[in-house]
mmCIF file of C-alpha atoms in Angstrom:
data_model
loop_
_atom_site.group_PDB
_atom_site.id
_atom_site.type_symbol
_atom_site.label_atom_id
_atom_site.label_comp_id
_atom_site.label_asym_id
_atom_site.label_seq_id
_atom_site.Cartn_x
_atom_site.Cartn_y
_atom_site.Cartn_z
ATOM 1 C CA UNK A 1 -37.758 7.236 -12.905
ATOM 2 C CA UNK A 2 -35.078 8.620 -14.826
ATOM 3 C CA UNK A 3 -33.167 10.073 -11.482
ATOM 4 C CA UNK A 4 -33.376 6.958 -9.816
ATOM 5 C CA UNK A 5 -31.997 5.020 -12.731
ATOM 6 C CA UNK A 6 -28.988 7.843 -12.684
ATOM 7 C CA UNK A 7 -28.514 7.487 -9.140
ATOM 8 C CA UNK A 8 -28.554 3.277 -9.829
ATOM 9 C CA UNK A 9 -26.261 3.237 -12.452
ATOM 10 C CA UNK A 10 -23.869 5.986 -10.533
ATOM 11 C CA UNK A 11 -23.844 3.522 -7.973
ATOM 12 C CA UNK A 12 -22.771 0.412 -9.882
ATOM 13 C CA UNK A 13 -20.407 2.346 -11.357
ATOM 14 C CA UNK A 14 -18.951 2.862 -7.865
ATOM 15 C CA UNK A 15 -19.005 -0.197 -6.867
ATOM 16 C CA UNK A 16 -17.293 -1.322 -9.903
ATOM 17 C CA UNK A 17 -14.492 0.925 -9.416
ATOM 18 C CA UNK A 18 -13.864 0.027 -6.212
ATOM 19 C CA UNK A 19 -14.111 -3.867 -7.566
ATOM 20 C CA UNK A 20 -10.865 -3.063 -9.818
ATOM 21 C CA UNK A 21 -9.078 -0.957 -7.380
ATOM 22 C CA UNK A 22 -9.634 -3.953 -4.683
ATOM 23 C CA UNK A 23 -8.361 -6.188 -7.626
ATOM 24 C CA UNK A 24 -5.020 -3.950 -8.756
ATOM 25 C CA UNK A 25 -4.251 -4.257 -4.602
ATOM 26 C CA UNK A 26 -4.436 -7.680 -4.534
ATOM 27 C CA UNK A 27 -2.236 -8.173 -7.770
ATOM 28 C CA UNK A 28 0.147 -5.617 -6.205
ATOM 29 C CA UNK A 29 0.244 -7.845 -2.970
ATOM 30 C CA UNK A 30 0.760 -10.885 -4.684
ATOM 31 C CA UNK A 31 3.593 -9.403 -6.514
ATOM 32 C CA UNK A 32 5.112 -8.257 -3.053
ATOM 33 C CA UNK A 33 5.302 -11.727 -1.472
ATOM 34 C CA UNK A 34 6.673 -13.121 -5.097
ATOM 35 C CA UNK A 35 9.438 -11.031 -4.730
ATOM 36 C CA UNK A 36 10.078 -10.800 -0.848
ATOM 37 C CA UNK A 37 10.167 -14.995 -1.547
ATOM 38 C CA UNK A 38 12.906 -14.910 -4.090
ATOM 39 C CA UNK A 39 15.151 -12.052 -1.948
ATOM 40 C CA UNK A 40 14.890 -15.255 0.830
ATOM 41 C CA UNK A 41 16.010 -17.321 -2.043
ATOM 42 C CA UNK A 42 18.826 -15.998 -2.152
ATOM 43 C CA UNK A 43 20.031 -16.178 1.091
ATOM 44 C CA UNK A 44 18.362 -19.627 2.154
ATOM 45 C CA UNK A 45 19.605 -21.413 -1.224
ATOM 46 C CA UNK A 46 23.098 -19.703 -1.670
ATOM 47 C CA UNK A 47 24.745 -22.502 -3.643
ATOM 48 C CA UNK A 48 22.118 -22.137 -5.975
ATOM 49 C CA UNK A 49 23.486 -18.952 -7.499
ATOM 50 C CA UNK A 50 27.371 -18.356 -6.604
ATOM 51 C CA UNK A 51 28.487 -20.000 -9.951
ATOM 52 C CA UNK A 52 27.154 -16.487 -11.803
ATOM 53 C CA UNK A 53 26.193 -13.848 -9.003
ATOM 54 C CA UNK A 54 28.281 -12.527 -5.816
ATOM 55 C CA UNK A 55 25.709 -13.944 -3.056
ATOM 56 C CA UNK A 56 26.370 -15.143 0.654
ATOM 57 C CA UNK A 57 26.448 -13.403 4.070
ATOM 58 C CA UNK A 58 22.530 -12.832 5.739
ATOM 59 C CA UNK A 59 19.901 -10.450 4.972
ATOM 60 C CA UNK A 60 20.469 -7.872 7.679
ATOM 61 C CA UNK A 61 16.950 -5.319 6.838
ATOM 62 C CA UNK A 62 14.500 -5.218 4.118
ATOM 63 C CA UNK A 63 11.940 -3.075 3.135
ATOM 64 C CA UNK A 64 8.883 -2.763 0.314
ATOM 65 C CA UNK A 65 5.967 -0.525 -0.384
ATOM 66 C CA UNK A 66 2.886 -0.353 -3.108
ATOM 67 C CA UNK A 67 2.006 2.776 -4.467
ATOM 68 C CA UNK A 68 -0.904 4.137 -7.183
ATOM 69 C CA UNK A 69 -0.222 6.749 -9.675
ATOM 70 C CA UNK A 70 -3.379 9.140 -10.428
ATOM 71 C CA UNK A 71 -2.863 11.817 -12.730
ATOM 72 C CA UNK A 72 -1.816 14.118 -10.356
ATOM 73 C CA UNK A 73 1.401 11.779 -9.254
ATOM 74 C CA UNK A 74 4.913 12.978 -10.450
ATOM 75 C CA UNK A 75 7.381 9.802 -11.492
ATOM 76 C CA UNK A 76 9.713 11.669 -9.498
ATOM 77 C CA UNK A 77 8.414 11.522 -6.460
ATOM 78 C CA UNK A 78 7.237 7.883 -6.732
ATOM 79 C CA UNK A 79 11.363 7.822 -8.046
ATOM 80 C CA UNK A 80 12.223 9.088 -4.722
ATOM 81 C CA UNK A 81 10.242 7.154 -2.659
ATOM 82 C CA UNK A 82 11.877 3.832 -4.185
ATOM 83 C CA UNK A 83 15.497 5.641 -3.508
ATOM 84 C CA UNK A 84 14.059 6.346 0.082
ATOM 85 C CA UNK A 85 13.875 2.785 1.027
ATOM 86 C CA UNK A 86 16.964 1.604 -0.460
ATOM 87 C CA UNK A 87 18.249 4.625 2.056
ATOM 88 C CA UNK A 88 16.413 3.236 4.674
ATOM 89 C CA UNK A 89 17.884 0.166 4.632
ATOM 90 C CA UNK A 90 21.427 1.811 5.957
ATOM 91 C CA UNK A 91 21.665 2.384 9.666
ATOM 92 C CA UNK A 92 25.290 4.033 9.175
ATOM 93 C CA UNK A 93 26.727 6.224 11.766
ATOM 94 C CA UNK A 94 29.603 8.048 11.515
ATOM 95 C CA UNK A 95 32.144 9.058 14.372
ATOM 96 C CA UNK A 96 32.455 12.635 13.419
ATOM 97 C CA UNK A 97 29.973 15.067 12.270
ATOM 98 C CA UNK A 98 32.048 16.749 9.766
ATOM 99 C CA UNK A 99 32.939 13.254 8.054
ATOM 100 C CA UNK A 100 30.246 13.759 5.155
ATOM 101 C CA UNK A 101 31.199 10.049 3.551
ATOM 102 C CA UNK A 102 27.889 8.572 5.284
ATOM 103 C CA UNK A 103 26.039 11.223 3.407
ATOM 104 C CA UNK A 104 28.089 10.670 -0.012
ATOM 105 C CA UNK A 105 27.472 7.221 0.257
ATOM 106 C CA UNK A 106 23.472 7.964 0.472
ATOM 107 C CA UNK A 107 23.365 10.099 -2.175
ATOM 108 C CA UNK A 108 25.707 7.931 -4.232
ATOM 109 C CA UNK A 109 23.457 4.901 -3.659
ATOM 110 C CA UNK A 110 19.882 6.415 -4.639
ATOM 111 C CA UNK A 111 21.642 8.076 -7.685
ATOM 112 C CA UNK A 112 23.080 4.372 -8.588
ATOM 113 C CA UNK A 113 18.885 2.918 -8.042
ATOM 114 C CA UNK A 114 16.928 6.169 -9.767
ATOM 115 C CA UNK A 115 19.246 5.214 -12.535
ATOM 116 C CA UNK A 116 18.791 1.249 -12.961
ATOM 117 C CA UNK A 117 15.032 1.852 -12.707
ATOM 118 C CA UNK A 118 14.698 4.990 -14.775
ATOM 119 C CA UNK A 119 13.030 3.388 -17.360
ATOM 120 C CA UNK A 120 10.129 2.098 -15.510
ATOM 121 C CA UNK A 121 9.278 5.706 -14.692
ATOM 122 C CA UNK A 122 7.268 7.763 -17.560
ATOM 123 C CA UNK A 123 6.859 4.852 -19.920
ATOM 124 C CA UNK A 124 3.056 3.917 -20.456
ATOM 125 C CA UNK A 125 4.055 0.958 -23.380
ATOM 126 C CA UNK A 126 2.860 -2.147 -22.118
ATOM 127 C CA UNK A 127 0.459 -3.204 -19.674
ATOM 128 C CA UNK A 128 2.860 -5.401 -17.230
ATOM 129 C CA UNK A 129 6.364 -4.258 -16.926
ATOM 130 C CA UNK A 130 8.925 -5.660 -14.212
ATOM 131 C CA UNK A 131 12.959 -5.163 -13.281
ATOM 132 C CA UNK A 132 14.884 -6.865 -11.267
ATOM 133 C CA UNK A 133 18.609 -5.612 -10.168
ATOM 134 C CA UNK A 134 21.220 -6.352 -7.347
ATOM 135 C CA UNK A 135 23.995 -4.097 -6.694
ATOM 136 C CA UNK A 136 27.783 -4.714 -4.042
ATOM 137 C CA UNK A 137 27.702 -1.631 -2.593
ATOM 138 C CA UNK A 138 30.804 -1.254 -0.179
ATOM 139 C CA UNK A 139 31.120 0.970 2.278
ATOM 140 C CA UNK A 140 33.783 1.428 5.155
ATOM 141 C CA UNK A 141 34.776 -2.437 5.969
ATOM 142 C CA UNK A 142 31.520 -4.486 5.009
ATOM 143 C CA UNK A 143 30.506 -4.703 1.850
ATOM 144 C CA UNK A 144 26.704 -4.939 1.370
ATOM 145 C CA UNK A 145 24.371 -7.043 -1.279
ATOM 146 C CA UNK A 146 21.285 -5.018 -2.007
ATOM 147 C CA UNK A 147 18.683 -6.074 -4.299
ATOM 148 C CA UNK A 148 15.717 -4.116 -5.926
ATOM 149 C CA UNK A 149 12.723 -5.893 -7.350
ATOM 150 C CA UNK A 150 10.121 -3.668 -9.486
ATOM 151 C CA UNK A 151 6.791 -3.805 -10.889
ATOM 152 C CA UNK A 152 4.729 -1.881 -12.632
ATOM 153 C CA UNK A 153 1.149 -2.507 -13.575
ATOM 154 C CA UNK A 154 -0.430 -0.102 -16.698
ATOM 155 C CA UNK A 155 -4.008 0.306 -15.975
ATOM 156 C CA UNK A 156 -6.346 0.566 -19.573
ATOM 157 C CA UNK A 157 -7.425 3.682 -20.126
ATOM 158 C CA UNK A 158 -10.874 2.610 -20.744
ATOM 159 C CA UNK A 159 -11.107 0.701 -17.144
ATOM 160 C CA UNK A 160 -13.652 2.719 -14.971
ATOM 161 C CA UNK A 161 -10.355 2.680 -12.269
ATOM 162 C CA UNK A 162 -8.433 4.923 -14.458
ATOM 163 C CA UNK A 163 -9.182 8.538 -13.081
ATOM 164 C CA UNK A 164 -8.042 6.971 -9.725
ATOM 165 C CA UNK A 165 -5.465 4.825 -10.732
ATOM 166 C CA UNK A 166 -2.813 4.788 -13.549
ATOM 167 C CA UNK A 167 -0.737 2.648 -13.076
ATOM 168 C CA UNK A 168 0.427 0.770 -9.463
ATOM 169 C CA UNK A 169 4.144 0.272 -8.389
ATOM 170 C CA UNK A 170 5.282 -2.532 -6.199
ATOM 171 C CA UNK A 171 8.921 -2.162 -4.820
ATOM 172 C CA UNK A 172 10.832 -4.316 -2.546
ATOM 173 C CA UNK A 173 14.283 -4.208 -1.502
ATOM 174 C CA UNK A 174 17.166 -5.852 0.906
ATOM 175 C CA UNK A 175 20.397 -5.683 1.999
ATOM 176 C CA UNK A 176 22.857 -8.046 2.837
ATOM 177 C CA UNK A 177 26.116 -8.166 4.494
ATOM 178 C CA UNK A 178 28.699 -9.935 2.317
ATOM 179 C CA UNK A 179 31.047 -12.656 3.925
ATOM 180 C CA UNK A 180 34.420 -11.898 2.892
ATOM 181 C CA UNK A 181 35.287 -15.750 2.551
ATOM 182 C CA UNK A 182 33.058 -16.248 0.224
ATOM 183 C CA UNK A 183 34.454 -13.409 -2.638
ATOM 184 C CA UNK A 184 36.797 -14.576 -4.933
ATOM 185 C CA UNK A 185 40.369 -12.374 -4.899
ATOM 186 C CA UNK A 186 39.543 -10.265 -7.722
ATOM 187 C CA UNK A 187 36.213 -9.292 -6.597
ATOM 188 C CA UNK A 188 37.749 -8.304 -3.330
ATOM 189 C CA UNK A 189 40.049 -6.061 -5.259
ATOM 190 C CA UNK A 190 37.719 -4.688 -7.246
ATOM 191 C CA UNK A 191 35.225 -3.709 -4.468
ATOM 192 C CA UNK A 192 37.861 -2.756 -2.613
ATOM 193 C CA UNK A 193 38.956 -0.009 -4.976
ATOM 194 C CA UNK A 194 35.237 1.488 -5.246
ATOM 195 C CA UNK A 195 36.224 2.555 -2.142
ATOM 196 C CA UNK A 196 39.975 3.749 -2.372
ATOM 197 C CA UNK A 197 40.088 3.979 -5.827
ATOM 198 C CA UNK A 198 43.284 2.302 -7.540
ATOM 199 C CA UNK A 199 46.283 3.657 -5.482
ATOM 200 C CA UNK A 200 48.071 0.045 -4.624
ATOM 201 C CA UNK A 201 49.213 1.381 -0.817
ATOM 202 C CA UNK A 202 46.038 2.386 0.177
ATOM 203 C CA UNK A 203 44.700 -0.530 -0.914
ATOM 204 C CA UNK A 204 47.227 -2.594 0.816
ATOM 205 C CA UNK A 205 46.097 -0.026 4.213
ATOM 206 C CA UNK A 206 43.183 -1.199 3.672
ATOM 207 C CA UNK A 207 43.383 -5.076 3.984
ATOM 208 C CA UNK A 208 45.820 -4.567 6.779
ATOM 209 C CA UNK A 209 43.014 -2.664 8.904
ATOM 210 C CA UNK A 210 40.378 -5.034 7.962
ATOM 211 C CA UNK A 211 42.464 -8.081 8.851
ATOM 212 C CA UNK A 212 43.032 -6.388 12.336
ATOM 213 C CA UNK A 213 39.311 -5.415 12.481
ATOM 214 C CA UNK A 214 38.169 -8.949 11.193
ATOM 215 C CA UNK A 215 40.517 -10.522 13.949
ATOM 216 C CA UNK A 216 38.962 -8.073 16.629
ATOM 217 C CA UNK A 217 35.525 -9.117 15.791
ATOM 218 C CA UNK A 218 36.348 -13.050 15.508
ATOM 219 C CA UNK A 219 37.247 -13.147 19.318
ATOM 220 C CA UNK A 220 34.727 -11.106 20.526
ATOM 221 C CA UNK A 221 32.468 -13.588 18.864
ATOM 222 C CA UNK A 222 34.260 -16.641 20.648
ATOM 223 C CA UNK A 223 34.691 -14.828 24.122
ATOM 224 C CA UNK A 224 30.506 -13.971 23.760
ATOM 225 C CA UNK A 225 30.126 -17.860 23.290
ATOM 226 C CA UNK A 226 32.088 -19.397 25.879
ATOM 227 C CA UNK A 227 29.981 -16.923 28.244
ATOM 228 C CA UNK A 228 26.844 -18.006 26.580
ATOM 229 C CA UNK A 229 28.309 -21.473 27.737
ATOM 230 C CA UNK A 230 29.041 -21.099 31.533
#
């Protein structure tokens, strides 16, 4: 009697485990679709938020992922693989091999999201803890809107879940491409110096080649429609 009752209750136990690790998945998916709705937000509803935040342009890729820390798990790897998809999002080429700016501009980016989100990492205060951040990240002649969206769920240590599951991470992210016509002058001028820092002729360069580039690309746009016409 008393080994069947053990072998009961182990599998209750189980089953009650796998209860609250079904339940942490769904909270984790619900809190994906939250967030993937609000990163539309932002690009269906523009109007709604250009008075205090540099929005416009479409989302171009997006990407999210749910992971579970177990005891085992090292913040820094679940650090990297939020940095990984904010990589992801990039599909930059460059012309020449040598030219190590695509790879700069990598780097440079996860450095700029491991830092924002540091804090979410290695802290076990609280049970719920979220983040939300957006970042203009320009690079070349676009300038690109990326937002992050974190949260982090503290399982109790008393919960039957907890030698499988810590804690569970929900990330999402998505990048834009900015539409020049809708920064304001000084904005321009400011992201236009992240990327040739404050020397007034390079700068100067630098709006000359874009209004050549931005010319180019506005009449291949028109010649593509009148042949989408005939």
């Amino acid at each position: 009697m008393g080994e069947a009752f053990s072998g009961d209750a182990a599998q209750g136990e189980e089953e009650n485990v796998k209860a609250e690790l079904q339940m942490l998945m769904s909270m984790a998916r619900k809190q994906e679709k939250l967030y993937q709705q609000q990163v539309i937000a932002y690009y269906q509803n523009p109007d709604e938020f250009k008075e205090y935040e540099v929005v416009g342009g479409r989302m171009v890729s997006d990407a999210s992922f749910i992971s579970v820390k177990t005891k085992s798990s090292v913040d820094d790897l679940l650090m990297e693989g939020v940095s990984n998809i904010v990589g992801g999002l990039f599909g930059l080429a460059s012309d020449d091999e040598k030219d190590d700016t695509k790879s700069k501009f990598e780097s440079g980016t996860k450095s700029l999201i491991s830092g924002a989100f540091k804090a979410m990492f290695g802290s076990s205060s609280g049970s719920e803890m979220t983040q939300q951040e957006f970042f203009i990240l320009p690079f070349g002649y676009t300038f690109y809107r990326v937002d992050v969206f974190m949260w982090r769920f503290n399982v109790d240590a008393s919960a039957g879940v907890y030698d499988k599951a810590e804690s569970v991470y929900v990330s999402v992210a998505s990048c834009g491409v900015l539409d020049t016509a809708d920064l304001k002058p000084d904005e321009l001028i400011a992201f236009v110096q992240q990327i040739e820092g404050r020397n007034k002729d390079n700068i100067l360069a630098w709006f000359k080649d874009y209004l050549e580039i931005r010319k180019g690309a506005d009449e291949l746009v028109r010649e593509v429609q009148e042949l989408d016409k005939k």
